[in-house]
């Protein structure tokens, strides 16, 4: 069954408390309509499209074409369309929202809480804010400072996404970060009624371990379900099945 608690439109639908249902799945970096059509029988919660600098970057018109496929989904609730941005302007978002009608605006750069507030007030879309960690960075001091900074984002974001930092693109590195850092952020989202998603190096072979150990609300994957840089339906299917069985 698809994770419906994030879709029901109520004030508690994005609650950060431990999720009794299977974790939400976000498959990111979709570019091809035919690949998306091959996924319509899978219980996927979010489809991600990239508008930031990336080899997976697409145009708003391509995103609009992908969106039409979501209404063919066999599950009773279609996946939500999430657009990934790095430090966009409001004008850029305006154009893309007019064309692609995103359900989620995911901000993956150094966007301020004030910017997130503007986005939240301007469009009828969920706002996800990503925070990326250097692969080898550890230590409670770094987390304490980062978590204190999160307080400014309360009420302006619907979810926090933890990812591994990539010096070129910000995220999407295909590498894991130190998962032992997750609980401190989980405590923060739980106390603020915000959902926690985890990305960074996830693949069919490690996603169950992540979910069983840390119970994030959702998981986000891109390169972990690709073969030679192309989305692989067999890997996507395996990933989704293992998430929903965890």
PDB file of C-alpha atoms in Angstrom:
ATOM      1  CA  UNK A   1       0.000   0.000   0.000  1.00  0.00           C
ATOM      2  CA  UNK A   2       1.186   3.503  -0.759  1.00  0.00           C
ATOM      3  CA  UNK A   3       2.139   5.668   2.204  1.00  0.00           C
ATOM      4  CA  UNK A   4      -0.970   7.844   2.313  1.00  0.00           C
ATOM      5  CA  UNK A   5      -0.255   9.771   5.491  1.00  0.00           C
ATOM      6  CA  UNK A   6       1.688  12.356   3.493  1.00  0.00           C
ATOM      7  CA  UNK A   7      -1.112  12.893   0.990  1.00  0.00           C
ATOM      8  CA  UNK A   8      -4.341  13.418   2.886  1.00  0.00           C
ATOM      9  CA  UNK A   9      -4.155  17.205   2.990  1.00  0.00           C
ATOM     10  CA  UNK A  10      -4.708  17.526   6.751  1.00  0.00           C
ATOM     11  CA  UNK A  11      -2.588  19.582   9.075  1.00  0.00           C
ATOM     12  CA  UNK A  12      -1.022  16.442  10.533  1.00  0.00           C
ATOM     13  CA  UNK A  13      -0.295  14.759   7.213  1.00  0.00           C
ATOM     14  CA  UNK A  14       3.424  15.551   7.292  1.00  0.00           C
ATOM     15  CA  UNK A  15       3.941  14.752  10.965  1.00  0.00           C
ATOM     16  CA  UNK A  16       7.538  14.064  11.874  1.00  0.00           C
ATOM     17  CA  UNK A  17       6.643  11.362  14.377  1.00  0.00           C
ATOM     18  CA  UNK A  18       7.794   7.818  13.752  1.00  0.00           C
ATOM     19  CA  UNK A  19       5.845   6.546  10.801  1.00  0.00           C
ATOM     20  CA  UNK A  20       3.760   3.391  11.466  1.00  0.00           C
ATOM     21  CA  UNK A  21       3.321   2.895   7.710  1.00  0.00           C
ATOM     22  CA  UNK A  22       6.025   1.904   5.221  1.00  0.00           C
ATOM     23  CA  UNK A  23       8.470   4.694   4.515  1.00  0.00           C
ATOM     24  CA  UNK A  24       7.664   7.072   1.687  1.00  0.00           C
ATOM     25  CA  UNK A  25       9.664   6.568  -1.516  1.00  0.00           C
ATOM     26  CA  UNK A  26      10.971   9.355  -3.715  1.00  0.00           C
ATOM     27  CA  UNK A  27      12.572   8.369  -7.008  1.00  0.00           C
ATOM     28  CA  UNK A  28      14.539  11.391  -8.163  1.00  0.00           C
ATOM     29  CA  UNK A  29      16.134  12.462 -11.422  1.00  0.00           C
ATOM     30  CA  UNK A  30      13.436  11.219 -13.802  1.00  0.00           C
ATOM     31  CA  UNK A  31      13.817  12.454 -17.371  1.00  0.00           C
ATOM     32  CA  UNK A  32      12.102   9.947 -19.620  1.00  0.00           C
ATOM     33  CA  UNK A  33       8.350   9.470 -20.027  1.00  0.00           C
ATOM     34  CA  UNK A  34       8.701   5.820 -21.031  1.00  0.00           C
ATOM     35  CA  UNK A  35      10.740   5.003 -17.929  1.00  0.00           C
ATOM     36  CA  UNK A  36       8.103   6.672 -15.787  1.00  0.00           C
ATOM     37  CA  UNK A  37       5.340   4.725 -17.529  1.00  0.00           C
ATOM     38  CA  UNK A  38       7.155   1.490 -16.664  1.00  0.00           C
ATOM     39  CA  UNK A  39       6.786   2.415 -12.980  1.00  0.00           C
ATOM     40  CA  UNK A  40       3.022   2.952 -12.844  1.00  0.00           C
ATOM     41  CA  UNK A  41       2.344  -0.249 -10.890  1.00  0.00           C
ATOM     42  CA  UNK A  42       4.831   0.593  -8.137  1.00  0.00           C
ATOM     43  CA  UNK A  43       3.801   2.212  -4.818  1.00  0.00           C
ATOM     44  CA  UNK A  44       5.973   5.290  -5.270  1.00  0.00           C
ATOM     45  CA  UNK A  45       5.080   8.399  -3.276  1.00  0.00           C
ATOM     46  CA  UNK A  46       7.155  11.068  -5.018  1.00  0.00           C
ATOM     47  CA  UNK A  47       8.755  11.506  -8.419  1.00  0.00           C
ATOM     48  CA  UNK A  48      11.611  13.994  -8.459  1.00  0.00           C
ATOM     49  CA  UNK A  49      12.712  16.131 -11.400  1.00  0.00           C
ATOM     50  CA  UNK A  50      15.863  18.235 -11.356  1.00  0.00           C
ATOM     51  CA  UNK A  51      16.003  21.860 -12.435  1.00  0.00           C
ATOM     52  CA  UNK A  52      19.391  22.560 -10.847  1.00  0.00           C
ATOM     53  CA  UNK A  53      22.717  22.136 -12.631  1.00  0.00           C
ATOM     54  CA  UNK A  54      23.031  18.380 -13.131  1.00  0.00           C
ATOM     55  CA  UNK A  55      23.316  15.759 -15.840  1.00  0.00           C
ATOM     56  CA  UNK A  56      19.696  14.946 -14.927  1.00  0.00           C
ATOM     57  CA  UNK A  57      18.487  18.496 -15.468  1.00  0.00           C
ATOM     58  CA  UNK A  58      15.283  18.868 -17.490  1.00  0.00           C
ATOM     59  CA  UNK A  59      13.201  21.691 -18.901  1.00  0.00           C
ATOM     60  CA  UNK A  60       9.842  22.729 -17.432  1.00  0.00           C
ATOM     61  CA  UNK A  61       8.054  21.371 -20.502  1.00  0.00           C
ATOM     62  CA  UNK A  62       9.612  17.944 -19.928  1.00  0.00           C
ATOM     63  CA  UNK A  63       8.451  18.031 -16.322  1.00  0.00           C
ATOM     64  CA  UNK A  64       4.931  18.869 -17.472  1.00  0.00           C
ATOM     65  CA  UNK A  65       4.978  15.832 -19.779  1.00  0.00           C
ATOM     66  CA  UNK A  66       6.135  13.619 -16.916  1.00  0.00           C
ATOM     67  CA  UNK A  67       3.386  15.008 -14.700  1.00  0.00           C
ATOM     68  CA  UNK A  68       0.687  13.770 -17.083  1.00  0.00           C
ATOM     69  CA  UNK A  69       1.965  10.211 -16.621  1.00  0.00           C
ATOM     70  CA  UNK A  70       1.375  10.424 -12.870  1.00  0.00           C
ATOM     71  CA  UNK A  71      -2.364  10.473 -13.485  1.00  0.00           C
ATOM     72  CA  UNK A  72      -2.077   7.023 -15.106  1.00  0.00           C
ATOM     73  CA  UNK A  73      -0.766   5.495 -11.857  1.00  0.00           C
ATOM     74  CA  UNK A  74      -2.474   2.252 -10.885  1.00  0.00           C
ATOM     75  CA  UNK A  75      -2.489   3.118  -7.182  1.00  0.00           C
ATOM     76  CA  UNK A  76      -5.490   5.090  -5.961  1.00  0.00           C
ATOM     77  CA  UNK A  77      -3.279   8.068  -5.107  1.00  0.00           C
ATOM     78  CA  UNK A  78      -0.827   9.337  -7.701  1.00  0.00           C
ATOM     79  CA  UNK A  79       2.764  10.172  -6.772  1.00  0.00           C
ATOM     80  CA  UNK A  80       3.499  13.808  -6.107  1.00  0.00           C
ATOM     81  CA  UNK A  81       5.835  15.690  -8.452  1.00  0.00           C
ATOM     82  CA  UNK A  82       8.825  17.269  -6.697  1.00  0.00           C
ATOM     83  CA  UNK A  83      11.146  19.764  -8.351  1.00  0.00           C
ATOM     84  CA  UNK A  84      14.733  20.024  -7.124  1.00  0.00           C
ATOM     85  CA  UNK A  85      16.376  23.459  -7.138  1.00  0.00           C
ATOM     86  CA  UNK A  86      19.654  24.955  -5.932  1.00  0.00           C
ATOM     87  CA  UNK A  87      19.446  28.620  -4.933  1.00  0.00           C
ATOM     88  CA  UNK A  88      16.689  29.559  -7.391  1.00  0.00           C
ATOM     89  CA  UNK A  89      15.161  33.003  -7.707  1.00  0.00           C
ATOM     90  CA  UNK A  90      11.457  33.524  -7.177  1.00  0.00           C
ATOM     91  CA  UNK A  91      11.221  34.446 -10.852  1.00  0.00           C
ATOM     92  CA  UNK A  92      12.707  31.095 -11.892  1.00  0.00           C
ATOM     93  CA  UNK A  93      10.267  29.279  -9.643  1.00  0.00           C
ATOM     94  CA  UNK A  94       7.369  31.313 -11.006  1.00  0.00           C
ATOM     95  CA  UNK A  95       8.040  30.236 -14.584  1.00  0.00           C
ATOM     96  CA  UNK A  96       8.516  26.576 -13.701  1.00  0.00           C
ATOM     97  CA  UNK A  97       5.448  26.449 -11.475  1.00  0.00           C
ATOM     98  CA  UNK A  98       3.325  27.943 -14.256  1.00  0.00           C
ATOM     99  CA  UNK A  99       4.447  25.227 -16.679  1.00  0.00           C
ATOM    100  CA  UNK A 100       5.012  22.144 -14.512  1.00  0.00           C
ATOM    101  CA  UNK A 101       2.605  22.662 -11.571  1.00  0.00           C
ATOM    102  CA  UNK A 102       4.882  21.030  -9.009  1.00  0.00           C
ATOM    103  CA  UNK A 103       3.446  19.516  -5.838  1.00  0.00           C
ATOM    104  CA  UNK A 104       6.739  19.908  -3.960  1.00  0.00           C
ATOM    105  CA  UNK A 105       9.498  22.502  -4.202  1.00  0.00           C
ATOM    106  CA  UNK A 106      12.726  20.964  -2.892  1.00  0.00           C
ATOM    107  CA  UNK A 107      15.448  23.488  -2.104  1.00  0.00           C
ATOM    108  CA  UNK A 108      18.920  22.008  -2.132  1.00  0.00           C
ATOM    109  CA  UNK A 109      21.186  25.032  -1.795  1.00  0.00           C
ATOM    110  CA  UNK A 110      21.821  27.724   0.800  1.00  0.00           C
ATOM    111  CA  UNK A 111      18.267  29.024   0.783  1.00  0.00           C
ATOM    112  CA  UNK A 112      17.411  31.024   3.888  1.00  0.00           C
ATOM    113  CA  UNK A 113      14.418  30.513   6.125  1.00  0.00           C
ATOM    114  CA  UNK A 114      13.064  33.809   4.813  1.00  0.00           C
ATOM    115  CA  UNK A 115      13.239  32.502   1.247  1.00  0.00           C
ATOM    116  CA  UNK A 116      11.459  29.297   2.266  1.00  0.00           C
ATOM    117  CA  UNK A 117       8.763  31.431   3.868  1.00  0.00           C
ATOM    118  CA  UNK A 118       8.302  33.374   0.628  1.00  0.00           C
ATOM    119  CA  UNK A 119       8.033  30.150  -1.363  1.00  0.00           C
ATOM    120  CA  UNK A 120       5.554  28.645   1.086  1.00  0.00           C
ATOM    121  CA  UNK A 121       3.353  31.734   1.025  1.00  0.00           C
ATOM    122  CA  UNK A 122       3.474  32.178  -2.741  1.00  0.00           C
ATOM    123  CA  UNK A 123       2.600  28.693  -3.993  1.00  0.00           C
ATOM    124  CA  UNK A 124       0.298  25.896  -2.978  1.00  0.00           C
ATOM    125  CA  UNK A 125       3.127  23.386  -2.757  1.00  0.00           C
ATOM    126  CA  UNK A 126       5.003  21.555  -0.042  1.00  0.00           C
ATOM    127  CA  UNK A 127       8.488  22.874   0.697  1.00  0.00           C
ATOM    128  CA  UNK A 128      11.309  20.418   1.356  1.00  0.00           C
ATOM    129  CA  UNK A 129      14.653  21.830   2.529  1.00  0.00           C
ATOM    130  CA  UNK A 130      17.760  19.733   2.004  1.00  0.00           C
ATOM    131  CA  UNK A 131      20.812  19.872   4.252  1.00  0.00           C
ATOM    132  CA  UNK A 132      23.970  18.206   2.994  1.00  0.00           C
ATOM    133  CA  UNK A 133      26.886  16.798   4.983  1.00  0.00           C
ATOM    134  CA  UNK A 134      30.490  16.373   3.863  1.00  0.00           C
ATOM    135  CA  UNK A 135      31.047  12.608   3.625  1.00  0.00           C
ATOM    136  CA  UNK A 136      33.739  12.496   6.300  1.00  0.00           C
ATOM    137  CA  UNK A 137      32.418  15.215   8.616  1.00  0.00           C
ATOM    138  CA  UNK A 138      31.456  13.989  12.073  1.00  0.00           C
ATOM    139  CA  UNK A 139      31.169  15.418  15.530  1.00  0.00           C
ATOM    140  CA  UNK A 140      28.376  16.636  17.793  1.00  0.00           C
ATOM    141  CA  UNK A 141      29.567  20.241  17.584  1.00  0.00           C
ATOM    142  CA  UNK A 142      28.738  20.482  13.879  1.00  0.00           C
ATOM    143  CA  UNK A 143      25.340  18.923  14.435  1.00  0.00           C
ATOM    144  CA  UNK A 144      24.512  21.115  17.425  1.00  0.00           C
ATOM    145  CA  UNK A 145      25.164  24.263  15.405  1.00  0.00           C
ATOM    146  CA  UNK A 146      23.234  22.966  12.395  1.00  0.00           C
ATOM    147  CA  UNK A 147      20.247  21.938  14.480  1.00  0.00           C
ATOM    148  CA  UNK A 148      20.105  25.313  16.207  1.00  0.00           C
ATOM    149  CA  UNK A 149      20.024  26.889  12.746  1.00  0.00           C
ATOM    150  CA  UNK A 150      17.050  24.703  11.821  1.00  0.00           C
ATOM    151  CA  UNK A 151      14.840  26.525  14.310  1.00  0.00           C
ATOM    152  CA  UNK A 152      14.501  29.421  11.870  1.00  0.00           C
ATOM    153  CA  UNK A 153      12.931  27.080   9.291  1.00  0.00           C
ATOM    154  CA  UNK A 154      10.152  25.884  11.578  1.00  0.00           C
ATOM    155  CA  UNK A 155       6.715  26.537  10.028  1.00  0.00           C
ATOM    156  CA  UNK A 156       8.237  27.307   6.620  1.00  0.00           C
ATOM    157  CA  UNK A 157       9.164  23.769   5.534  1.00  0.00           C
ATOM    158  CA  UNK A 158       7.180  20.538   5.409  1.00  0.00           C
ATOM    159  CA  UNK A 159      10.168  18.209   5.380  1.00  0.00           C
ATOM    160  CA  UNK A 160      13.892  18.174   5.998  1.00  0.00           C
ATOM    161  CA  UNK A 161      16.027  16.034   3.691  1.00  0.00           C
ATOM    162  CA  UNK A 162      19.487  14.890   4.784  1.00  0.00           C
ATOM    163  CA  UNK A 163      21.968  14.206   1.978  1.00  0.00           C
ATOM    164  CA  UNK A 164      25.681  13.868   1.309  1.00  0.00           C
ATOM    165  CA  UNK A 165      27.363  17.049   0.152  1.00  0.00           C
ATOM    166  CA  UNK A 166      28.636  17.188  -3.417  1.00  0.00           C
ATOM    167  CA  UNK A 167      30.995  20.104  -4.183  1.00  0.00           C
ATOM    168  CA  UNK A 168      29.641  20.516  -7.715  1.00  0.00           C
ATOM    169  CA  UNK A 169      25.897  19.985  -7.348  1.00  0.00           C
ATOM    170  CA  UNK A 170      25.326  20.278  -3.588  1.00  0.00           C
ATOM    171  CA  UNK A 171      23.765  16.804  -3.382  1.00  0.00           C
ATOM    172  CA  UNK A 172      23.145  13.795  -5.584  1.00  0.00           C
ATOM    173  CA  UNK A 173      26.639  12.469  -4.939  1.00  0.00           C
ATOM    174  CA  UNK A 174      25.653   8.800  -4.782  1.00  0.00           C
ATOM    175  CA  UNK A 175      27.603   8.505  -1.513  1.00  0.00           C
ATOM    176  CA  UNK A 176      26.340   7.889   2.001  1.00  0.00           C
ATOM    177  CA  UNK A 177      26.982  10.205   4.928  1.00  0.00           C
ATOM    178  CA  UNK A 178      27.524   9.139   8.548  1.00  0.00           C
ATOM    179  CA  UNK A 179      24.086   7.735   9.391  1.00  0.00           C
ATOM    180  CA  UNK A 180      24.778   7.958  13.113  1.00  0.00           C
ATOM    181  CA  UNK A 181      24.106  11.684  12.715  1.00  0.00           C
ATOM    182  CA  UNK A 182      20.444  11.035  11.856  1.00  0.00           C
ATOM    183  CA  UNK A 183      18.967  10.707  15.399  1.00  0.00           C
ATOM    184  CA  UNK A 184      19.795  14.282  16.397  1.00  0.00           C
ATOM    185  CA  UNK A 185      17.902  15.589  13.373  1.00  0.00           C
ATOM    186  CA  UNK A 186      15.096  13.081  13.911  1.00  0.00           C
ATOM    187  CA  UNK A 187      14.615  14.458  17.416  1.00  0.00           C
ATOM    188  CA  UNK A 188      14.313  17.964  15.991  1.00  0.00           C
ATOM    189  CA  UNK A 189      11.741  17.084  13.327  1.00  0.00           C
ATOM    190  CA  UNK A 190       9.731  15.039  15.814  1.00  0.00           C
ATOM    191  CA  UNK A 191       9.493  18.023  18.137  1.00  0.00           C
ATOM    192  CA  UNK A 192       8.418  20.336  15.296  1.00  0.00           C
ATOM    193  CA  UNK A 193       5.948  18.120  13.430  1.00  0.00           C
ATOM    194  CA  UNK A 194       8.121  18.029  10.305  1.00  0.00           C
ATOM    195  CA  UNK A 195       8.973  14.967   8.224  1.00  0.00           C
ATOM    196  CA  UNK A 196      12.483  13.589   7.786  1.00  0.00           C
ATOM    197  CA  UNK A 197      13.726  12.197   4.486  1.00  0.00           C
ATOM    198  CA  UNK A 198      17.157  10.636   3.983  1.00  0.00           C
ATOM    199  CA  UNK A 199      19.131  10.530   0.731  1.00  0.00           C
ATOM    200  CA  UNK A 200      22.744   9.942  -0.212  1.00  0.00           C
ATOM    201  CA  UNK A 201      24.093   6.655  -1.529  1.00  0.00           C
ATOM    202  CA  UNK A 202      20.903   4.680  -1.004  1.00  0.00           C
ATOM    203  CA  UNK A 203      20.350   1.565  -3.090  1.00  0.00           C
ATOM    204  CA  UNK A 204      18.384  -1.687  -2.855  1.00  0.00           C
ATOM    205  CA  UNK A 205      21.146  -3.333  -0.811  1.00  0.00           C
ATOM    206  CA  UNK A 206      21.288  -0.800   2.034  1.00  0.00           C
ATOM    207  CA  UNK A 207      17.909   0.926   2.255  1.00  0.00           C
ATOM    208  CA  UNK A 208      16.316  -1.647   4.568  1.00  0.00           C
ATOM    209  CA  UNK A 209      19.181  -1.278   7.037  1.00  0.00           C
ATOM    210  CA  UNK A 210      18.653   2.481   7.074  1.00  0.00           C
ATOM    211  CA  UNK A 211      14.907   2.217   7.628  1.00  0.00           C
ATOM    212  CA  UNK A 212      15.106  -0.517  10.257  1.00  0.00           C
ATOM    213  CA  UNK A 213      17.775   1.356  12.217  1.00  0.00           C
ATOM    214  CA  UNK A 214      16.650   4.985  11.933  1.00  0.00           C
ATOM    215  CA  UNK A 215      13.005   4.904  10.728  1.00  0.00           C
ATOM    216  CA  UNK A 216      13.000   8.062   8.598  1.00  0.00           C
ATOM    217  CA  UNK A 217       9.648   9.170   7.259  1.00  0.00           C
ATOM    218  CA  UNK A 218      10.909   8.771   3.711  1.00  0.00           C
ATOM    219  CA  UNK A 219      13.883   7.892   1.528  1.00  0.00           C
ATOM    220  CA  UNK A 220      15.134   9.538  -1.656  1.00  0.00           C
ATOM    221  CA  UNK A 221      17.137   7.758  -4.368  1.00  0.00           C
ATOM    222  CA  UNK A 222      18.544   8.630  -7.773  1.00  0.00           C
ATOM    223  CA  UNK A 223      21.886   7.121  -8.817  1.00  0.00           C
ATOM    224  CA  UNK A 224      21.232   4.052  -6.657  1.00  0.00           C
ATOM    225  CA  UNK A 225      18.563   2.905  -9.125  1.00  0.00           C
ATOM    226  CA  UNK A 226      20.567   3.620 -12.269  1.00  0.00           C
ATOM    227  CA  UNK A 227      22.761   1.527 -14.539  1.00  0.00           C
ATOM    228  CA  UNK A 228      25.389   3.498 -16.436  1.00  0.00           C
ATOM    229  CA  UNK A 229      23.577   6.732 -15.634  1.00  0.00           C
ATOM    230  CA  UNK A 230      20.153   5.575 -16.831  1.00  0.00           C
ATOM    231  CA  UNK A 231      17.181   4.727 -14.610  1.00  0.00           C
ATOM    232  CA  UNK A 232      16.885   0.924 -14.364  1.00  0.00           C
ATOM    233  CA  UNK A 233      13.346  -0.384 -13.790  1.00  0.00           C
ATOM    234  CA  UNK A 234      14.654  -3.590 -12.190  1.00  0.00           C
ATOM    235  CA  UNK A 235      16.634  -1.594  -9.623  1.00  0.00           C
ATOM    236  CA  UNK A 236      13.734   0.795  -9.067  1.00  0.00           C
ATOM    237  CA  UNK A 237      11.391  -2.132  -8.444  1.00  0.00           C
ATOM    238  CA  UNK A 238      13.829  -3.788  -6.038  1.00  0.00           C
ATOM    239  CA  UNK A 239      14.343  -0.529  -4.155  1.00  0.00           C
ATOM    240  CA  UNK A 240      10.635   0.180  -3.774  1.00  0.00           C
ATOM    241  CA  UNK A 241       9.873  -3.382  -2.689  1.00  0.00           C
ATOM    242  CA  UNK A 242      12.584  -3.353  -0.037  1.00  0.00           C
ATOM    243  CA  UNK A 243      11.445  -0.015   1.324  1.00  0.00           C
ATOM    244  CA  UNK A 244       7.828  -1.109   1.619  1.00  0.00           C
ATOM    245  CA  UNK A 245       8.844  -4.433   3.211  1.00  0.00           C
ATOM    246  CA  UNK A 246      11.210  -2.855   5.766  1.00  0.00           C
TER     247      UNK A 246
END
